[in-house]
Tab-separated table of C-alpha atoms in Angstrom:
chain	number	residue	atom	x	y	z
A	136	MET	CA	3.835	-16.135	-9.873
A	137	THR	CA	0.048	-16.918	-9.353
A	138	ALA	CA	0.468	-17.826	-5.667
A	139	LEU	CA	2.696	-14.977	-4.997
A	140	LEU	CA	0.239	-12.279	-6.376
A	141	LEU	CA	-2.367	-13.980	-4.505
A	142	LEU	CA	-0.789	-13.171	-1.221
A	143	PRO	CA	-1.366	-9.292	-1.565
A	144	LEU	CA	-4.942	-9.914	-2.302
A	145	LEU	CA	-5.432	-12.071	0.736
A	146	LEU	CA	-3.456	-10.406	3.327
A	147	PRO	CA	-5.562	-7.173	3.716
A	148	CYS	CA	-8.047	-9.270	5.218
A	149	ALA	CA	-5.993	-9.821	8.294
A	150	LEU	CA	-5.516	-5.958	9.007
A	151	PRO	CA	-8.945	-4.978	10.413
A	152	PRO	CA	-8.622	-7.280	13.453
A	153	LEU	CA	-4.966	-6.287	13.857
A	154	ALA	CA	-5.896	-2.638	13.585
A	155	ARG	CA	-8.434	-3.149	16.389
A	156	ARG	CA	-5.704	-4.733	18.584
A	157	ALA	CA	-3.499	-1.980	17.727
A	158	LEU	CA	-5.949	0.665	19.014
A	159	ASP	CA	-5.994	-1.096	22.369
A	160	ARG	CA	-2.445	-1.537	22.902
A	161	LEU	CA	-0.682	1.379	21.053
A	162	ALA	CA	-0.660	4.789	21.927
A	163	PRO	CA	-3.159	6.667	19.788
A	164	ALA	CA	-0.680	8.588	17.787
A	165	ALA	CA	1.512	5.376	17.214
A	166	ALA	CA	-1.660	3.605	16.262
A	167	LEU	CA	-2.381	6.142	13.784
A	168	TRP	CA	0.731	6.035	11.905
A	169	THR	CA	0.921	2.134	12.204
A	170	ILE	CA	-2.394	1.395	10.945
A	171	THR	CA	-2.432	4.106	8.114
A	172	ALA	CA	0.981	3.167	6.846
A	173	ALA	CA	-0.116	-0.742	6.535
A	174	ALA	CA	-3.379	0.366	4.841
A	175	VAL	CA	-1.640	2.154	2.075
A	176	VAL	CA	0.895	-0.450	1.451
A	177	LEU	CA	-1.645	-3.275	1.519
A	178	ALA	CA	-3.800	-1.205	-0.816
A	179	GLY	CA	-0.881	-0.528	-3.106
A	180	CYS	CA	0.361	-4.176	-3.143
A	181	SER	CA	-3.218	-5.502	-4.104
A	182	VAL	CA	-3.569	-2.911	-6.896
A	183	SER	CA	-0.252	-3.997	-8.203
A	184	ALA	CA	-1.158	-7.668	-7.965
A	185	LEU	CA	-4.567	-7.006	-9.902
A	186	GLY	CA	-2.621	-5.134	-12.487
A	187	ALA	CA	-0.173	-8.047	-12.967
A	188	PHE	CA	-3.065	-10.366	-13.350
A	189	VAL	CA	-4.689	-8.115	-15.888
A	190	LEU	CA	-1.362	-7.568	-17.990
A	191	THR	CA	-0.815	-11.545	-17.872
A	192	GLY	CA	-4.055	-12.255	-19.117
A	193	LEU	CA	-3.798	-9.466	-21.966
A	194	LEU	CA	-0.275	-10.739	-23.210
A	195	LYS	CA	-1.624	-14.212	-23.444
A	196	LEU	CA	-3.672	-13.307	-26.334
A	197	PRO	CA	-1.688	-12.946	-29.753
A	198	VAL	CA	-2.815	-9.476	-30.659
A	199	PHE	CA	-1.512	-7.921	-27.278
A	200	ALA	CA	1.407	-9.956	-27.378
A	201	ALA	CA	2.344	-8.637	-30.595
A	202	LEU	CA	1.709	-5.198	-29.458
A	203	GLY	CA	4.204	-6.055	-26.597
A	204	GLU	CA	6.634	-7.121	-29.259
A	205	LEU	CA	6.629	-10.601	-27.798
A	206	VAL	CA	7.816	-13.501	-29.999
A	207	HIS	CA	4.981	-15.772	-28.551
A	208	PRO	CA	2.185	-15.203	-26.208
A	209	LEU	CA	2.938	-15.061	-22.492
A	210	ARG	CA	3.150	-18.628	-20.997
A	211	THR	CA	2.266	-19.418	-17.424
A	212	ALA	CA	2.362	-22.493	-15.301
A	213	SER	CA	-1.488	-22.016	-14.476
A	214	ASP	CA	-3.200	-21.292	-17.972
A	215	LEU	CA	-6.749	-22.389	-16.834
A	216	PHE	CA	-6.620	-19.688	-13.795
A	217	VAL	CA	-5.116	-16.874	-15.727
A	218	ALA	CA	-8.269	-15.972	-17.836
A	219	PRO	CA	-10.798	-15.874	-15.035
A	220	ALA	CA	-8.205	-13.790	-12.750
A	221	ALA	CA	-7.586	-11.421	-15.404
A	222	ALA	CA	-11.382	-10.801	-16.082
A	223	THR	CA	-12.034	-10.595	-12.145
A	224	SER	CA	-9.054	-8.150	-12.026
A	225	VAL	CA	-10.357	-6.031	-14.614
A	226	GLY	CA	-13.814	-6.156	-12.815
A	227	ALA	CA	-12.192	-5.181	-9.451
A	228	LEU	CA	-9.950	-2.340	-10.831
A	229	ALA	CA	-12.795	-0.787	-12.598
A	230	VAL	CA	-15.249	-0.830	-9.735
A	231	GLY	CA	-12.553	0.641	-7.374
A	232	ALA	CA	-11.762	3.483	-9.896
A	233	TRP	CA	-15.554	4.300	-10.283
A	234	THR	CA	-16.185	4.313	-6.341
A	235	LEU	CA	-12.951	6.388	-5.846
A	236	VAL	CA	-13.908	8.912	-8.670
A	237	ARG	CA	-17.241	9.229	-7.083
A	238	SER	CA	-15.825	9.920	-3.837
A	239	VAL	CA	-13.387	12.543	-4.836
A	240	LEU	CA	-16.170	14.415	-6.573
A	241	ARG	CA	-18.344	14.187	-3.809
A	242	GLN	CA	-15.809	15.122	-0.993
A	243	SER	CA	-14.448	17.983	-3.320
A	244	ARG	CA	-18.061	19.413	-3.343
A	245	ALA	CA	-18.533	19.062	0.263
A	246	LEU	CA	-14.944	20.694	0.824
A	247	ARG	CA	-15.874	23.767	-1.260
A	248	VAL	CA	-19.283	24.148	0.835
A	249	ALA	CA	-17.318	23.961	3.977
A	250	ARG	CA	-14.873	26.425	2.919
A	251	THR	CA	-17.484	28.874	1.838
A	252	ALA	CA	-19.406	28.520	5.051
A	253	ALA	CA	-16.172	29.142	6.907
A	254	GLY	CA	-15.309	32.335	4.858
A	255	CYS	CA	-18.708	33.514	5.429
A	256	GLY	CA	-18.719	33.599	9.354
A	257	PRO	CA	-16.787	35.750	11.834
A	258	ALA	CA	-13.237	34.728	12.497
A	259	ALA	CA	-11.007	35.070	15.392
A	260	GLY	CA	-7.490	33.865	14.583
A	261	ASP	CA	-8.028	30.448	13.438
A	262	LEU	CA	-11.332	30.140	14.776
A	263	CYS	CA	-14.308	30.461	12.531
A	264	VAL	CA	-18.044	30.569	13.778
A	265	VAL	CA	-20.599	29.536	11.542
A	266	ASP	CA	-24.178	30.351	12.401
A	267	SER	CA	-26.274	27.133	12.395
A	268	PRO	CA	-28.842	25.421	14.318
A	269	HIS	CA	-26.954	22.111	14.007
A	270	PRO	CA	-24.070	21.451	16.752
A	271	ASP	CA	-20.844	20.681	14.874
A	272	ALA	CA	-17.190	21.360	15.042
A	273	TYR	CA	-14.337	20.452	12.894
A	274	ALA	CA	-10.752	20.901	11.681
A	275	LEU	CA	-10.575	22.535	8.097
A	276	PRO	CA	-7.007	22.321	6.559
A	277	GLY	CA	-5.833	25.049	4.274
A	278	ARG	CA	-3.529	28.019	4.442
A	279	PRO	CA	-4.282	29.009	6.989
A	280	HIS	CA	-5.767	25.980	9.029
A	281	ARG	CA	-9.133	26.744	10.387
A	282	ILE	CA	-11.148	25.503	13.276
A	283	VAL	CA	-14.936	25.589	12.345
A	284	VAL	CA	-17.507	25.761	15.183
A	285	THR	CA	-21.166	26.348	14.896
A	286	THR	CA	-23.228	28.706	17.167
A	287	ALA	CA	-25.308	25.494	18.285
A	288	MET	CA	-22.090	23.974	19.442
A	289	LEU	CA	-20.971	26.911	21.274
A	290	ARG	CA	-24.289	27.018	23.039
A	291	THR	CA	-24.098	23.426	23.989
A	292	LEU	CA	-20.936	23.533	26.023
A	293	ASP	CA	-19.512	25.622	28.761
A	294	ALA	CA	-16.297	27.817	28.710
A	295	ASP	CA	-14.166	25.044	29.929
A	296	GLU	CA	-15.417	22.480	27.508
A	297	ARG	CA	-15.085	24.970	24.752
A	298	GLU	CA	-11.312	25.120	25.451
A	299	VAL	CA	-11.058	21.326	25.267
A	300	LEU	CA	-13.004	21.485	21.941
A	301	PHE	CA	-10.647	24.198	20.459
A	302	ALA	CA	-7.639	22.229	21.680
A	303	HIS	CA	-9.014	18.854	20.053
A	304	GLU	CA	-9.587	20.606	16.660
A	305	ARG	CA	-6.192	22.379	16.759
A	306	ALA	CA	-4.572	19.178	17.491
A	307	HIS	CA	-6.165	17.783	14.295
A	308	ASN	CA	-4.743	20.423	12.248
A	309	ALA	CA	-1.348	20.354	13.820
A	310	GLY	CA	-1.099	16.577	13.455
A	311	GLY	CA	-2.418	16.712	9.696
A	312	HIS	CA	-4.906	14.221	10.531
A	313	HIS	CA	-6.784	14.889	7.254
A	314	TYR	CA	-3.720	13.233	5.385
A	315	PHE	CA	-4.358	10.160	7.298
A	316	LEU	CA	-8.101	10.156	6.857
A	317	ALA	CA	-7.664	10.777	2.861
A	318	ALA	CA	-5.151	7.865	2.978
A	319	ALA	CA	-7.737	5.722	4.621
A	320	GLU	CA	-10.334	6.742	2.257
A	321	LEU	CA	-8.266	5.843	-0.640
A	322	ALA	CA	-7.025	2.386	0.799
A	323	ALA	CA	-10.769	1.576	1.372
A	324	HIS	CA	-11.378	1.894	-2.484
A	325	CYS	CA	-8.584	-0.299	-3.337
A	326	HIS	CA	-9.566	-3.479	-1.496
A	327	PRO	CA	-12.994	-4.001	0.141
A	328	ALA	CA	-11.233	-5.613	3.213
A	329	LEU	CA	-9.946	-2.342	4.199
A	330	ARG	CA	-13.073	-0.545	4.475
A	331	PRO	CA	-13.366	-1.361	8.016
A	332	VAL	CA	-9.774	0.007	8.518
A	333	ARG	CA	-11.131	3.429	7.442
A	334	GLU	CA	-13.014	3.370	10.900
A	335	SER	CA	-10.187	2.286	12.933
A	336	ILE	CA	-7.967	5.170	11.268
A	337	ARG	CA	-10.599	7.702	12.185
A	338	LEU	CA	-10.735	6.541	15.786
A	339	ALA	CA	-7.047	6.613	16.158
A	340	ALA	CA	-7.090	10.092	14.880
A	341	GLU	CA	-9.862	11.186	17.333
A	342	ARG	CA	-8.041	9.689	20.327
A	343	ALA	CA	-4.747	11.138	19.531
A	344	ALA	CA	-6.312	14.556	19.463
A	345	ASP	CA	-8.478	13.531	22.678
A	346	GLU	CA	-5.088	12.994	24.477
A	347	VAL	CA	-3.695	16.366	23.249
A	348	ALA	CA	-6.612	18.243	24.430
A	349	ALA	CA	-6.496	16.391	27.769
A	350	ASP	CA	-2.908	17.429	28.057
A	351	ALA	CA	-3.654	21.022	27.020
A	352	VAL	CA	-6.327	21.513	29.708
A	353	GLY	CA	-4.625	19.505	32.391
A	354	ASP	CA	-8.093	17.664	33.458
A	355	ARG	CA	-8.741	14.249	31.618
A	356	ARG	CA	-12.271	14.338	33.370
A	357	LEU	CA	-13.059	17.699	31.759
A	358	ALA	CA	-11.737	16.497	28.528
A	359	ALA	CA	-14.065	13.473	28.534
A	360	ARG	CA	-17.022	15.420	29.628
A	361	ALA	CA	-16.474	17.938	26.826
A	362	ILE	CA	-15.735	15.261	24.249
A	363	ALA	CA	-18.934	13.391	25.369
A	364	ARG	CA	-21.253	16.414	25.347
A	365	ALA	CA	-19.865	17.571	21.869
A	366	ALA	CA	-19.933	14.369	20.164
A	367	LEU	CA	-23.471	13.362	21.227
A	368	ALA	CA	-24.763	16.711	20.372
A	369	GLY	CA	-23.221	16.685	16.876
A	370	GLN	CA	-24.309	12.883	16.311
A	371	ALA	CA	-28.094	14.094	16.193
A	372	ALA	CA	-27.168	16.798	13.593
A	373	PRO	CA	-26.525	15.894	9.851
A	374	ALA	CA	-22.820	16.546	8.899
A	375	VAL	CA	-22.414	18.405	5.573
A	376	ARG	CA	-18.528	18.362	5.818
A	377	PRO	CA	-16.348	15.954	4.152
A	378	ALA	CA	-15.773	12.666	5.538
A	379	PHE	CA	-12.085	13.072	5.582
A	380	LEU	CA	-12.072	16.237	7.853
A	381	PRO	CA	-11.473	15.276	11.288
A	382	ALA	CA	-13.910	16.398	13.708
A	383	ALA	CA	-14.592	16.027	17.581
A	384	THR	CA	-18.019	14.813	16.862
A	385	THR	CA	-17.434	11.626	15.100
A	386	GLY	CA	-16.242	8.299	16.198
A	387	PRO	CA	-17.811	5.929	19.081
A	388	VAL	CA	-18.214	8.134	22.024
A	389	PRO	CA	-18.175	5.399	24.670
A	390	LEU	CA	-14.817	4.141	23.675
A	391	ARG	CA	-13.298	7.712	23.371
A	392	VAL	CA	-14.466	8.660	26.820
A	393	ARG	CA	-13.396	5.406	28.373
A	394	ALA	CA	-10.119	5.835	26.798
A	395	LEU	CA	-9.795	9.176	28.684
A	396	LEU	CA	-10.780	8.134	31.880
A	397	SER	CA	-8.846	4.745	31.946
A	398	ASP	CA	-5.772	4.327	33.964
A	399	ARG	CA	-4.757	1.135	32.190
A	400	ARG	CA	-1.117	1.060	30.886
A	401	ASP	CA	-0.437	-1.901	28.494
A	402	SER	CA	2.963	-3.591	28.631
A	403	PRO	CA	5.548	-2.222	26.086
A	404	ARG	CA	6.012	-5.837	25.072
A	405	ALA	CA	2.232	-6.307	23.999
A	406	ALA	CA	2.519	-3.016	22.212
A	407	ALA	CA	5.587	-4.033	20.393
A	408	TRP	CA	4.212	-7.337	19.417
A	409	ILE	CA	0.834	-6.160	17.762
A	410	ALA	CA	3.093	-3.282	15.783
A	411	ALA	CA	5.551	-6.202	14.640
A	412	LEU	CA	2.497	-8.218	13.412
A	413	VAL	CA	0.888	-5.062	11.638
A	414	ILE	CA	4.246	-4.131	10.040
A	415	ALA	CA	4.981	-7.865	9.110
A	416	CYS	CA	1.663	-8.169	7.300
A	417	ALA	CA	2.559	-4.971	5.140
A	418	SER	CA	6.214	-6.373	4.497
A	419	VAL	CA	5.070	-9.910	3.391
A	420	SER	CA	2.511	-8.219	1.083
A	421	CYS	CA	5.369	-5.911	-0.156
A	422	VAL	CA	7.552	-8.972	-0.694
A	423	ALA	CA	5.113	-10.998	-2.468
A	424	SER	CA	4.224	-8.517	-4.738
A	425	ALA	CA	7.697	-7.335	-5.770
A	426	THR	CA	8.749	-11.163	-6.404
A	427	GLY	CA	5.611	-11.828	-8.423
A	428	MET	CA	6.199	-8.637	-10.260
A	429	ILE	CA	9.957	-9.464	-10.900
A	430	ASP	CA	8.735	-13.018	-11.928
A	431	PHE	CA	6.095	-11.433	-14.543
A	432	HIS	CA	9.120	-9.323	-15.776
A	433	HIS	CA	11.203	-12.552	-16.322
A	434	ARG	CA	8.328	-14.171	-18.195
A	435	VAL	CA	7.962	-11.003	-20.356
A	436	GLU	CA	11.495	-11.237	-21.524
A	437	VAL	CA	11.513	-14.829	-22.033
A	438	ALA	CA	8.434	-14.433	-24.250
A	439	GLN	CA	10.403	-11.527	-26.112
A	440	GLY	CA	13.063	-13.851	-26.939
A	441	ASP	CA	15.676	-12.321	-24.709
A	442	GLU	CA	18.525	-14.941	-24.657
A	443	ARG	CA	19.846	-13.699	-21.381
A	444	ALA	CA	16.518	-14.479	-19.627
């Protein structure tokens, strides 16, 4: 059981390099779905493994064994490893829960501020203009979805570039990209190795919206110029919006512009291979976690004196 439950804790370390490769090989929308799904699965499996270690350590103590109606404390093949693993798991879960709660509270406050600012400015359809000296633009989910743009950003771009910006932010809302960014934030608090994946998911969301905007205006060079000017202007200003809100001003600008101007087309076989590796990483973690939990349940049944076990 111990070896099986270690796998879900080690496999997340393989996702950051795989995510970078997926961004290079897969279409942005496909990369966004693939990386996010793998991050969520790996995060869930790692939390399950930590929980299993904690329960195993507790049920080896007579007091908790009695509470669990066990005839005798839980027996494992690696008793010397169980106590340190359980203590470490308790610490990891506590730290993850604390940082997650802090992040949720901070992001909730920022979201309320963003909604209030959007409600105070003039609106034209789904477009809200906020009077601010700081260039910024972002997609604000809700009912209805909004596109929030500051007056400084509107002054930075010309008319054609504004159309690119609006198409970009509408693509974020239409694609529900805030859900992907929220999932990435959650996964990052479940396992430290998944923190770099958060930036990969954000970049995939921005590139997906870039592609939609380029198709909408029918000019990839115009889209690249608009994204570059908006992002460079926005990076010089402090962002007061929540981190999980997608925005044209985020992400590595050179990579996004290069992707819009590049004519490179990767082979379907290379894309299929990297997607298969990401899926395999998540699948192995699932199987190892499920098998470890089944073995844990079997040991509990034995400790409860179930003759059928």
